[in-house]
CSV table of N, CA and C and ligand atoms in Angstrom, one decimal:
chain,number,residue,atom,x,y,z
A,34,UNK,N,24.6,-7.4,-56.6
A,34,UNK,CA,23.4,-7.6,-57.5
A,34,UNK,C,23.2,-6.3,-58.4
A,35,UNK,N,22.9,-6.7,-59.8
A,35,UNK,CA,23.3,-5.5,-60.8
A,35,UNK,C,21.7,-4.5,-60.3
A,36,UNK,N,21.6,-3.4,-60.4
A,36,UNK,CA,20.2,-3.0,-60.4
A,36,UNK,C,19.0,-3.3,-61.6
A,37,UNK,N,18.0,-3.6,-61.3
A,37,UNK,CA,17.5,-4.0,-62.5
A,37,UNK,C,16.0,-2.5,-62.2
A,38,UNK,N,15.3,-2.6,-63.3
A,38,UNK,CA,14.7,-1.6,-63.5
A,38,UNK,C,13.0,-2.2,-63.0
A,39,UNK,N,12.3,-1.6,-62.4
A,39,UNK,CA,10.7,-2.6,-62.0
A,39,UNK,C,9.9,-3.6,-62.9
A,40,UNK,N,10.2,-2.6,-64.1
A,40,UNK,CA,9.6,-3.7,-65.4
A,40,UNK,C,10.3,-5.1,-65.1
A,41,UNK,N,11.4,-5.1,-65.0
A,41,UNK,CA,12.3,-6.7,-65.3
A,41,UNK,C,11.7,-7.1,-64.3
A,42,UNK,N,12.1,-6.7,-63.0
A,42,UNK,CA,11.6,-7.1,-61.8
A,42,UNK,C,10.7,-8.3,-61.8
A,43,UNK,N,9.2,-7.6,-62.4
A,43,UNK,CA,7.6,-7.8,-62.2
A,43,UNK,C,8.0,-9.1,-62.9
A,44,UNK,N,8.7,-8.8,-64.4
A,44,UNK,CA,8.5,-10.3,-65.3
A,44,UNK,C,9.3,-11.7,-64.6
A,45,UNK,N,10.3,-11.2,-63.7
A,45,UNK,CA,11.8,-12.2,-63.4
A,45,UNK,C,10.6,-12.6,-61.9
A,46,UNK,N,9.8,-12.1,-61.4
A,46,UNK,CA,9.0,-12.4,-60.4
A,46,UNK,C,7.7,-13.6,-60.6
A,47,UNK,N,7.1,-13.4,-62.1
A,47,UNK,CA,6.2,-13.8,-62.7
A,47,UNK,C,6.7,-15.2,-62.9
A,48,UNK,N,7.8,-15.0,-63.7
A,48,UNK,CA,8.8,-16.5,-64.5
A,48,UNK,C,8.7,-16.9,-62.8
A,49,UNK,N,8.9,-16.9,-62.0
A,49,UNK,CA,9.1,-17.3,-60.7
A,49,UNK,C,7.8,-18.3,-59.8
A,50,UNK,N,6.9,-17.1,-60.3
A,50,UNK,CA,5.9,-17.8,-59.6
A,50,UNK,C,4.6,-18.4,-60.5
A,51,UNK,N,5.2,-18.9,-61.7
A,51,UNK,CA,4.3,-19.4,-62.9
A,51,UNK,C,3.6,-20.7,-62.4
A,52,UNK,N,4.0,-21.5,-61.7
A,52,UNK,CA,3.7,-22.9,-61.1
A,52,UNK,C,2.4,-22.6,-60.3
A,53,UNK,N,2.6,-21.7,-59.4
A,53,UNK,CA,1.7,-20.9,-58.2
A,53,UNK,C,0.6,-20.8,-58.5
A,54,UNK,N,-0.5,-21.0,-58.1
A,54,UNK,CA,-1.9,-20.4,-58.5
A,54,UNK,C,-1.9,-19.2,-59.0
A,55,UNK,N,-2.9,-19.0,-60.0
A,55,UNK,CA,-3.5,-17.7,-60.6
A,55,UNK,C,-3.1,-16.6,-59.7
A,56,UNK,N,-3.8,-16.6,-58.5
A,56,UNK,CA,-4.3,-15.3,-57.9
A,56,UNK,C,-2.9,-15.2,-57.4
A,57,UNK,N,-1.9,-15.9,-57.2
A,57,UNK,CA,-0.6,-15.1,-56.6
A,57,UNK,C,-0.1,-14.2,-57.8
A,58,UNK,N,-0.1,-14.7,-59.0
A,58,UNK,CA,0.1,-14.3,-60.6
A,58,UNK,C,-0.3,-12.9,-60.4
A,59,UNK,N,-1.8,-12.9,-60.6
A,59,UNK,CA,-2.1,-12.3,-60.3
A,59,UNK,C,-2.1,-10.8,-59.2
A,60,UNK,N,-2.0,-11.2,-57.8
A,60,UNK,CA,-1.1,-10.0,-57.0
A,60,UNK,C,-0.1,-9.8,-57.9
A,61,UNK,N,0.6,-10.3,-57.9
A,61,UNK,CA,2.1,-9.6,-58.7
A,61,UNK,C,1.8,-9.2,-59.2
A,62,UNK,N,1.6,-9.3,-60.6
A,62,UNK,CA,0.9,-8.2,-61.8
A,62,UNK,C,0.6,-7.1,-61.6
A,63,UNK,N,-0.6,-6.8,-60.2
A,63,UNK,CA,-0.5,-5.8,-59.8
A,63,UNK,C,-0.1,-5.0,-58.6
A,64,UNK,N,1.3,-5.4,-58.3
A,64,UNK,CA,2.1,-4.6,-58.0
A,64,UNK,C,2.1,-3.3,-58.5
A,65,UNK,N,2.6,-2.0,-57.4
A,65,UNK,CA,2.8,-0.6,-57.7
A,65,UNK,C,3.9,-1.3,-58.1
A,66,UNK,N,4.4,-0.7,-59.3
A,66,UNK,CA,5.8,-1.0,-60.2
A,66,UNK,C,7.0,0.3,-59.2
A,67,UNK,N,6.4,1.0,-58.5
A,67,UNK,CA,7.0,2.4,-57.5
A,67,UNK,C,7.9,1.7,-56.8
A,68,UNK,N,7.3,0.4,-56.1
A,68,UNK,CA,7.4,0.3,-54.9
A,68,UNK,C,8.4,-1.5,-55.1
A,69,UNK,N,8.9,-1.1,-56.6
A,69,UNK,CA,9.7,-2.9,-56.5
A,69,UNK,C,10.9,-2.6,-56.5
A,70,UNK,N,11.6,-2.8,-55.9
A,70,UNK,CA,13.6,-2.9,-55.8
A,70,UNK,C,13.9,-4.4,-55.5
A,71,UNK,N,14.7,-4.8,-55.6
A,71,UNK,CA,15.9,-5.8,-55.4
A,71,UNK,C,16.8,-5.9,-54.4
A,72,UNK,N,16.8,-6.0,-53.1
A,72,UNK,CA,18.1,-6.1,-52.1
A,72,UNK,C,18.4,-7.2,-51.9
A,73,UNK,N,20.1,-7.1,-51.9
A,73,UNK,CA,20.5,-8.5,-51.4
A,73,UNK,C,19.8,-8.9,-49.4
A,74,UNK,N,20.3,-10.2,-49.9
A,74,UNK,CA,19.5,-10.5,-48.4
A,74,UNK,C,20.9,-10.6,-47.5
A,75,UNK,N,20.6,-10.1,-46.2
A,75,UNK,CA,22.2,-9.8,-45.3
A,75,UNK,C,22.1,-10.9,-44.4
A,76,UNK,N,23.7,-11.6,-44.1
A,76,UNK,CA,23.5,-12.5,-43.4
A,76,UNK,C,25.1,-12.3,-42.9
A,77,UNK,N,25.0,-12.3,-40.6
A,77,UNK,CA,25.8,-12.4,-39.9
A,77,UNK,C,26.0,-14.0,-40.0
A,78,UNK,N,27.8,-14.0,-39.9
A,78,UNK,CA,27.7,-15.5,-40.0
A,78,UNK,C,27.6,-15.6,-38.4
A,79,UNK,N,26.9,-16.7,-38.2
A,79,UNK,CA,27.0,-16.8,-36.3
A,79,UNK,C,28.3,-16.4,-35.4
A,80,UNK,N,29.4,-16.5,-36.0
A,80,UNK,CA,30.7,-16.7,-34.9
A,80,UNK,C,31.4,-15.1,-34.5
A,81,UNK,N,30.5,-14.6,-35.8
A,81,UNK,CA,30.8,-12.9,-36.0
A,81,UNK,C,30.5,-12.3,-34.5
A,82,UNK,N,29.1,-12.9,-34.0
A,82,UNK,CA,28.5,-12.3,-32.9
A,82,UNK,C,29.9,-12.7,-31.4
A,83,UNK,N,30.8,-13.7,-31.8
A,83,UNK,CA,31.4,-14.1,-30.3
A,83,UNK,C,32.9,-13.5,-30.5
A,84,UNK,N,32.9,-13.1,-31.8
A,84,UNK,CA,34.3,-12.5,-32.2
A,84,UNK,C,34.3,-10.9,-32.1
A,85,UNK,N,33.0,-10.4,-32.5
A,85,UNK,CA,33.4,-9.0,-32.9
A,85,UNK,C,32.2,-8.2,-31.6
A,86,UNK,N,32.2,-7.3,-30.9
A,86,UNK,CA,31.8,-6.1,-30.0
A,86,UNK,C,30.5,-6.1,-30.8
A,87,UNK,N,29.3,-6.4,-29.7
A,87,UNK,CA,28.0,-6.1,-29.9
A,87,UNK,C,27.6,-5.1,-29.1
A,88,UNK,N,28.2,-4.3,-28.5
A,88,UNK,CA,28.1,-3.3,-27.5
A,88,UNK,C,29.5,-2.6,-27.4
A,89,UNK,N,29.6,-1.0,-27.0
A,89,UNK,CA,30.6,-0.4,-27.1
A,89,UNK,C,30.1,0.6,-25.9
A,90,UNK,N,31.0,0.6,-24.6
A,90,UNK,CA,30.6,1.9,-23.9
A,90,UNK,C,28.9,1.6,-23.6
A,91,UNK,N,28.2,3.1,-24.0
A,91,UNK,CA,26.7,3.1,-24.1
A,91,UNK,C,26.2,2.8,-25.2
A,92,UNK,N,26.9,2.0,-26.0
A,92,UNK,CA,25.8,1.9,-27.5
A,92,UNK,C,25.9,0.3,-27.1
A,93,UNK,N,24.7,0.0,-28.1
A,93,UNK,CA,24.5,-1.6,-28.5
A,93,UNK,C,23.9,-1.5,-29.6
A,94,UNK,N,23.4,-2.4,-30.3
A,94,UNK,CA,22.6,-2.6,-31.6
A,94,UNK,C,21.6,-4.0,-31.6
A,95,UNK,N,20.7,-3.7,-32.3
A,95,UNK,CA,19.6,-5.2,-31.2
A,95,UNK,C,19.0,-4.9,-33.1
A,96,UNK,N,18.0,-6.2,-33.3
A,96,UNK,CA,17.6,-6.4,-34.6
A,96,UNK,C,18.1,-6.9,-35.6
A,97,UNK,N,18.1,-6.6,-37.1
A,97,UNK,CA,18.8,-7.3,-38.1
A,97,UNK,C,20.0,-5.8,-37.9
A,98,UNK,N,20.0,-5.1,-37.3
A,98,UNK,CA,21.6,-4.8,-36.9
A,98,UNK,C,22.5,-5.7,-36.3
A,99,UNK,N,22.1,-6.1,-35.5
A,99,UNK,CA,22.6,-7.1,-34.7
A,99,UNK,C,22.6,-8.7,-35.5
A,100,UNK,N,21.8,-8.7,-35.9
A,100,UNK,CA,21.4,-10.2,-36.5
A,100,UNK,C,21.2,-10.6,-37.6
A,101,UNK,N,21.5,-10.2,-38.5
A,101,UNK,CA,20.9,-10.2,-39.8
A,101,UNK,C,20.8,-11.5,-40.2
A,102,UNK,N,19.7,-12.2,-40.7
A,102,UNK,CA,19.8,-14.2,-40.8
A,102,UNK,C,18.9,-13.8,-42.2
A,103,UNK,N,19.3,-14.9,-42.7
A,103,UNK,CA,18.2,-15.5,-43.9
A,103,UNK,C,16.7,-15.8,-43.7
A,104,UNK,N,15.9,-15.5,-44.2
A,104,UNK,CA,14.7,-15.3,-43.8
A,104,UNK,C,13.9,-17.0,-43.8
A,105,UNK,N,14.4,-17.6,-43.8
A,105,UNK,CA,13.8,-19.2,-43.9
A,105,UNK,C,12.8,-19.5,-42.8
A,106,UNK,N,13.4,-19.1,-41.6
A,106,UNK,CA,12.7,-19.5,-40.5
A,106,UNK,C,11.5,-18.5,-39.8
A,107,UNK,N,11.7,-17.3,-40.9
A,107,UNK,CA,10.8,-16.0,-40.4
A,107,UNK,C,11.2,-15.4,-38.6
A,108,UNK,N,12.0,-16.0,-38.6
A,108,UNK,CA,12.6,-15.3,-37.4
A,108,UNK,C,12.8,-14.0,-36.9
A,109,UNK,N,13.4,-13.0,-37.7
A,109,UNK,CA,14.2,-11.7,-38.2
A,109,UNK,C,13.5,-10.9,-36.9
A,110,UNK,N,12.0,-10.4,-36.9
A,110,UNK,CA,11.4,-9.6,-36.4
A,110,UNK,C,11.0,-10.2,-35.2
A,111,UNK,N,11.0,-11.4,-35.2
A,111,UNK,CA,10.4,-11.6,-33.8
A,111,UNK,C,11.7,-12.0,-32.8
A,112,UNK,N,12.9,-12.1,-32.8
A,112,UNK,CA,14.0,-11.8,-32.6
A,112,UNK,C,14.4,-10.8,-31.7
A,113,UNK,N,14.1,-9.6,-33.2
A,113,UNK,CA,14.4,-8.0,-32.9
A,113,UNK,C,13.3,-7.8,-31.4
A,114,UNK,N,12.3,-8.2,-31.7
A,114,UNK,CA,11.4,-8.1,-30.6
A,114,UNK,C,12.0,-8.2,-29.1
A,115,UNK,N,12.4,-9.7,-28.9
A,115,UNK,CA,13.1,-10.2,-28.3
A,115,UNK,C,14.1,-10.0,-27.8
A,116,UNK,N,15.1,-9.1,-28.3
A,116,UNK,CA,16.3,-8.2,-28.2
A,116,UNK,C,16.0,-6.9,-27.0
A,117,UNK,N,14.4,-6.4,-27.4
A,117,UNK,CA,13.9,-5.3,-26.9
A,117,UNK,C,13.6,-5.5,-25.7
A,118,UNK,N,12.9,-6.5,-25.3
A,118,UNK,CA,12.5,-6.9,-24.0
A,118,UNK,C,13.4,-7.3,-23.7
A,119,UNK,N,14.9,-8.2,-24.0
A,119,UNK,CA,15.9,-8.3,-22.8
A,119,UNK,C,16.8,-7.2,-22.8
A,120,UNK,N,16.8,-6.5,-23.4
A,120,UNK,CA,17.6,-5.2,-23.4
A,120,UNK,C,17.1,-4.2,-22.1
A,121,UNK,N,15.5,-4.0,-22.4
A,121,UNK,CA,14.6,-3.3,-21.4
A,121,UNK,C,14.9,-3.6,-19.6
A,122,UNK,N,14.5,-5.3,-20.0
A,122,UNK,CA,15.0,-5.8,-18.6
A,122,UNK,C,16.5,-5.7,-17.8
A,123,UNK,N,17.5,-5.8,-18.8
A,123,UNK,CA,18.4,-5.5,-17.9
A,123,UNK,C,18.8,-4.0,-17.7
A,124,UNK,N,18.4,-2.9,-18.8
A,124,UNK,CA,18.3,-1.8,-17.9
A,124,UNK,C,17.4,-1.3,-17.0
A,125,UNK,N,16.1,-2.2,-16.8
A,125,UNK,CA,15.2,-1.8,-15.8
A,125,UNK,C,16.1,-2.6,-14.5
A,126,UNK,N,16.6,-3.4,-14.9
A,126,UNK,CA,17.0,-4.1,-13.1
A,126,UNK,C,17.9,-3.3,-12.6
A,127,UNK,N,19.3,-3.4,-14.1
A,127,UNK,CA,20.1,-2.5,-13.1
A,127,UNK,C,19.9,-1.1,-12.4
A,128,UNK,N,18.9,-0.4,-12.9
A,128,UNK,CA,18.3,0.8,-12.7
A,128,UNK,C,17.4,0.9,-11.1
A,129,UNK,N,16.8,-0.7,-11.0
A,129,UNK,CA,15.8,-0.6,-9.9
A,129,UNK,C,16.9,-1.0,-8.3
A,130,UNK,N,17.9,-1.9,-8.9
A,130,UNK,CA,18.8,-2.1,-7.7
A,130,UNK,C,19.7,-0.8,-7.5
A,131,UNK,N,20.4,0.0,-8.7
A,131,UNK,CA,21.4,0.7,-8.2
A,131,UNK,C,21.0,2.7,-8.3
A,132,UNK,N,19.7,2.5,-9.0
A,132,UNK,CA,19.6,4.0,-9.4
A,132,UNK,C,20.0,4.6,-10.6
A,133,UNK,N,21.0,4.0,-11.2
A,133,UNK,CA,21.8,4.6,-12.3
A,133,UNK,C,21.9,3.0,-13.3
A,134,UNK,N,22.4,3.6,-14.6
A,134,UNK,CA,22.8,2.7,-15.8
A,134,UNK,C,24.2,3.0,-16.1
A,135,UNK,N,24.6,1.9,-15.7
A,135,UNK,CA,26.3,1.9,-17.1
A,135,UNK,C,26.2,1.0,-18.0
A,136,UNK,N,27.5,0.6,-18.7
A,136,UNK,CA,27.5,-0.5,-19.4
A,136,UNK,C,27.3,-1.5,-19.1
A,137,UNK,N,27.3,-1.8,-17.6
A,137,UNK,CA,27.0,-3.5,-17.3
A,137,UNK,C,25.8,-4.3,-17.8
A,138,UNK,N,24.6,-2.8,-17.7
A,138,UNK,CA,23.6,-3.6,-18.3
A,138,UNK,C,23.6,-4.1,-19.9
A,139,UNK,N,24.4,-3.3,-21.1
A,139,UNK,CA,24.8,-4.0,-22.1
A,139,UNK,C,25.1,-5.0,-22.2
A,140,UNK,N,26.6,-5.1,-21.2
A,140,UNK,CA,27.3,-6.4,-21.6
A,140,UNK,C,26.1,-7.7,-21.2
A,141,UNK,N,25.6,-7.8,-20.1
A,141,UNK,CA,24.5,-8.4,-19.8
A,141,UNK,C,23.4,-8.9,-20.8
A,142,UNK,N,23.1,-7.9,-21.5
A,142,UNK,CA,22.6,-8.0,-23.0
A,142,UNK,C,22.8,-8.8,-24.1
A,143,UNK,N,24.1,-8.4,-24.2
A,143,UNK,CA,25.0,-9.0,-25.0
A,143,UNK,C,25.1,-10.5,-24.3
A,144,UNK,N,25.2,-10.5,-23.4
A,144,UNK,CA,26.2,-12.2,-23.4
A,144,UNK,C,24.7,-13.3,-23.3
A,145,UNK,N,23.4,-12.4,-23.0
A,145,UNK,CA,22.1,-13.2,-23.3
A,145,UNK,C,21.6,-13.2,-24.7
A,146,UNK,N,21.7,-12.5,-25.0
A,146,UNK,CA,21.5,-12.4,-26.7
A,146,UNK,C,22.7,-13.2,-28.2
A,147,UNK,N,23.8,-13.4,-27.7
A,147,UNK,CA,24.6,-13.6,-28.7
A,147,UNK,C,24.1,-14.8,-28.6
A,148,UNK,N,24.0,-16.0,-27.9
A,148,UNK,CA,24.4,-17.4,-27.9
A,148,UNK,C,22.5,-17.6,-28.9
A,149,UNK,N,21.9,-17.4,-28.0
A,149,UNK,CA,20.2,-17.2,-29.2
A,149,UNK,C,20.1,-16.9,-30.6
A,150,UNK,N,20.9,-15.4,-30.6
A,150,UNK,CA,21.0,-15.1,-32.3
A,150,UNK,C,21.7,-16.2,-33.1
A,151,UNK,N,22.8,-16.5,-32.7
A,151,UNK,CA,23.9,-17.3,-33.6
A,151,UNK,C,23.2,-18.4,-33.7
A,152,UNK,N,22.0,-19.3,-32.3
A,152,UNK,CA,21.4,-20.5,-33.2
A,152,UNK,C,20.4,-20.0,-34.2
A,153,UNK,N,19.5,-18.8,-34.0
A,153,UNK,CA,18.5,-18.5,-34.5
A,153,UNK,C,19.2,-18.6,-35.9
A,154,UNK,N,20.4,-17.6,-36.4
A,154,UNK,CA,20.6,-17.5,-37.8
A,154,UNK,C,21.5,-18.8,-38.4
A,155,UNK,N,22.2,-19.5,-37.7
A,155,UNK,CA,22.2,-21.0,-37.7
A,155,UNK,C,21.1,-21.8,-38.0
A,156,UNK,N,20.1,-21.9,-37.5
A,156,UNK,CA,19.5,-22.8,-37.8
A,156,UNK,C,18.1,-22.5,-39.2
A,157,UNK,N,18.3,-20.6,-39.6
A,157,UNK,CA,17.5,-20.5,-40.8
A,157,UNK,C,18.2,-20.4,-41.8
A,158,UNK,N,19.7,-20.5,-41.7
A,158,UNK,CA,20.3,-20.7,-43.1
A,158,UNK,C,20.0,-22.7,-43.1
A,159,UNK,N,21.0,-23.3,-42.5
A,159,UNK,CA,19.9,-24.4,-42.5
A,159,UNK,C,18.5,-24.6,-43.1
A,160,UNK,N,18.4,-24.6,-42.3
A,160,UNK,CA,16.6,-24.4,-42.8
A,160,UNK,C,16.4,-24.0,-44.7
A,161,UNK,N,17.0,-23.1,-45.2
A,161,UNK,CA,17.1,-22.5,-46.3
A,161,UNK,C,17.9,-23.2,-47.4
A,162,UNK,N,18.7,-24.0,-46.2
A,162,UNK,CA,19.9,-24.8,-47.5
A,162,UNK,C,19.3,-25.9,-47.6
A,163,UNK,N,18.3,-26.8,-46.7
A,163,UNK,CA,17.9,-28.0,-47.2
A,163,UNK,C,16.4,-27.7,-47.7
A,164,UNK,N,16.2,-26.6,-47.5
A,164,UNK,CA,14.5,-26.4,-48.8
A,164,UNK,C,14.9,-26.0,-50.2
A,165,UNK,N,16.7,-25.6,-50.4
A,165,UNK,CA,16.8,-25.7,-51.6
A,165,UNK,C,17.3,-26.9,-52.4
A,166,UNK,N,16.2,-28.0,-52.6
A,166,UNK,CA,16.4,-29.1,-53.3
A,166,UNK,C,17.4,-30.3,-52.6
A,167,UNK,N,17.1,-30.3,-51.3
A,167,UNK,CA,18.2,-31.8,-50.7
A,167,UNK,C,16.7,-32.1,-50.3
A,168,UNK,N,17.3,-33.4,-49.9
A,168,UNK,CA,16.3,-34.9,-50.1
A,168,UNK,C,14.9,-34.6,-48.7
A,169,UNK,N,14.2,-35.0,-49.6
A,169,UNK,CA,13.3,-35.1,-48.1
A,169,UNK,C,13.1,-36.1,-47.2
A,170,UNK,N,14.3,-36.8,-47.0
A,170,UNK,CA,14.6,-37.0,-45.7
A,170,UNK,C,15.1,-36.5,-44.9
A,171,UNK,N,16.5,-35.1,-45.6
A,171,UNK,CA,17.4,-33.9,-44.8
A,171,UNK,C,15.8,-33.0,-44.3
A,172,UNK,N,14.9,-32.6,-45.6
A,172,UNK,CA,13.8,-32.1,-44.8
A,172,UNK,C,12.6,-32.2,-43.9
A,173,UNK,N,12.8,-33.7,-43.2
A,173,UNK,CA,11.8,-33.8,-42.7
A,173,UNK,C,12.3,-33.6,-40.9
A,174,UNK,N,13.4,-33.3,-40.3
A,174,UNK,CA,13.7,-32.7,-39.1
A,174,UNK,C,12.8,-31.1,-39.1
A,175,UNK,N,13.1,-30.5,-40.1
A,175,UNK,CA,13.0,-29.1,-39.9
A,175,UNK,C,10.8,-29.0,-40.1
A,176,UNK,N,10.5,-29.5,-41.2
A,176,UNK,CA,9.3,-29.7,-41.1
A,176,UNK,C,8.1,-30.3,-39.6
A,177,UNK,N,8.9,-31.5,-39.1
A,177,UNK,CA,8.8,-31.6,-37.5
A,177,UNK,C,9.0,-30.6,-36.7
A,178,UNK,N,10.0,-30.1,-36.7
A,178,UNK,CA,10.5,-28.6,-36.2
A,178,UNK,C,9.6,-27.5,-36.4
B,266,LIG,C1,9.5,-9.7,-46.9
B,266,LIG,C2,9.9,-9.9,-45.5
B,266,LIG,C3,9.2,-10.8,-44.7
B,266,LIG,C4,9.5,-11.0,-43.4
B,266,LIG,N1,8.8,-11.9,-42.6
B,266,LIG,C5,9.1,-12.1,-41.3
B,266,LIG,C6,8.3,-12.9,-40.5
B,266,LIG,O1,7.3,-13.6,-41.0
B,266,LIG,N2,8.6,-13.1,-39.2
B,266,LIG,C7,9.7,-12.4,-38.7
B,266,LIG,O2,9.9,-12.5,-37.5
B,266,LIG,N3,10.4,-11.6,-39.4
B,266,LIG,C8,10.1,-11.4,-40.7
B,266,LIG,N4,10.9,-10.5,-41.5
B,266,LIG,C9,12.1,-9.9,-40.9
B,266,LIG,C10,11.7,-8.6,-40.1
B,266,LIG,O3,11.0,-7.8,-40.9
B,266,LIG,C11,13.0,-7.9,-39.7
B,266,LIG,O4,13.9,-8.9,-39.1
B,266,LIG,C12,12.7,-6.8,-38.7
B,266,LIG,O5,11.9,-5.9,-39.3
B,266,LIG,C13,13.9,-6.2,-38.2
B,266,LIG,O6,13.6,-5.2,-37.3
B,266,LIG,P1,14.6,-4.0,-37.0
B,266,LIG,O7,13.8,-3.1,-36.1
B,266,LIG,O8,15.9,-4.6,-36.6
B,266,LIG,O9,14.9,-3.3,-38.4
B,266,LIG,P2,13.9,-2.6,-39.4
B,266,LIG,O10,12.5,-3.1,-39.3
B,266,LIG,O11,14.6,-2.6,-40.8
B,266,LIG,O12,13.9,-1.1,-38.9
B,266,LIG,C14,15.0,-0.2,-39.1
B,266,LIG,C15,14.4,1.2,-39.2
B,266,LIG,O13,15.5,2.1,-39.2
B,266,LIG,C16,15.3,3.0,-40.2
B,266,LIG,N5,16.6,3.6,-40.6
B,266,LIG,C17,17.6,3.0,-41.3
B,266,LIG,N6,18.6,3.8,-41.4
B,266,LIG,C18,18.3,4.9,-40.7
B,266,LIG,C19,19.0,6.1,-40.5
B,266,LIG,N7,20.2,6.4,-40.9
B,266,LIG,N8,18.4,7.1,-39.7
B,266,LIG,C20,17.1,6.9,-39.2
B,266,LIG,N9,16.4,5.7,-39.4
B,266,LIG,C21,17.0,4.8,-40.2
B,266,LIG,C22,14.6,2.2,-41.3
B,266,LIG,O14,13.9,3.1,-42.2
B,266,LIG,C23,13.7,1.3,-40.5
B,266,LIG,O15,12.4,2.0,-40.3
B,266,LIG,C24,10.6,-10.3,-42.8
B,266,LIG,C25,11.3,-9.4,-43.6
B,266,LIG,C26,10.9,-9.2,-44.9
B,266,LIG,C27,11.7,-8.2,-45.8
């Protein structure tokens, strides 16, 4: 994505949200112009997580490190959350049965976390591909959903 400068930003944001009520117009408008950038949006394809090392030794990576999905489903953060608490748990067990931590509690991690992330970012690209413009019959699973 080329860099664009805040000014374009604000107007390529505006053209965007012209349909939208006033008052969203409006927020935009005023935007701190400081605080506007452009990132692309990151996305693990699912199969990445069963092919490639989500843990090494003592490291792991939990969050949009671990998961990075398209934001359709608003998933991303509450995920990462999710990641924390089974991460916690399996170093708190192995810790309360044996005294010490190795990597078992990782891989443990890992093999409860990959199969969730891959539907989670599975199912918000989805989600993202049929809210852009397929029929609303493709969208009415996800809407029930
Ligand atoms: C506009 C928007 C709306 C969203 N809405 C939702 C939603 O409704 N529901 C939902 O569940 N998710 C939502 N998300 C996704 C969610 O915000 C992310 O998935 C979540 O924040 C990921 O958490 P994280 O801890 O993995 O990463 P981050 O929140 O990105 O935290 C990473 C941290 O590491 C720091 N960091 C980076 N590099 C270094 C370095 N080298 N040294 C030290 N620190 C470093 C960063 O500054 C940052 O503070 C949204 C995201 C965006 C952008």
């Amino acid at each position: 994505m080329t860099r664009k400068s805040p000014e374009l930003i604000l107007m390529s944001i505006l053209e965007r949200v012209a349909d939208f009520p006033p008052v969203v117009s409006n927020i935009v408008r005023h935007s701190d112009l400081a605080t506007l950038t452009f990132a692309a949006l990151k996305f693990r394809v699912p199969w990445d997580l069963f092919l490639n090392d989500v843990y090494k030794d003592y490291i792991t990576v939990a969050g949009d490190a671990m998961h990075p999905m398209t934001p359709d489903l608003a998933q991303g953060g509450c995920s990462s959350l999710e990641d924390a608490i089974v991460l916690a748990r399996h170093i708190g067990i192995l810790f309360a049965l044996t005294g010490k931590i190795d990597s078992s509690a990782l891989k443990g991690y890992a093999k409860e976390r990959r199969g969730r992330a891959a539907i989670l970012i599975t199912m918000s690209y989805l989600s993202g591909w049929v809210e852009q413009g397929r029929s609303a019959w493709l969208k009415l699973p996800f809407r029930l959903g």
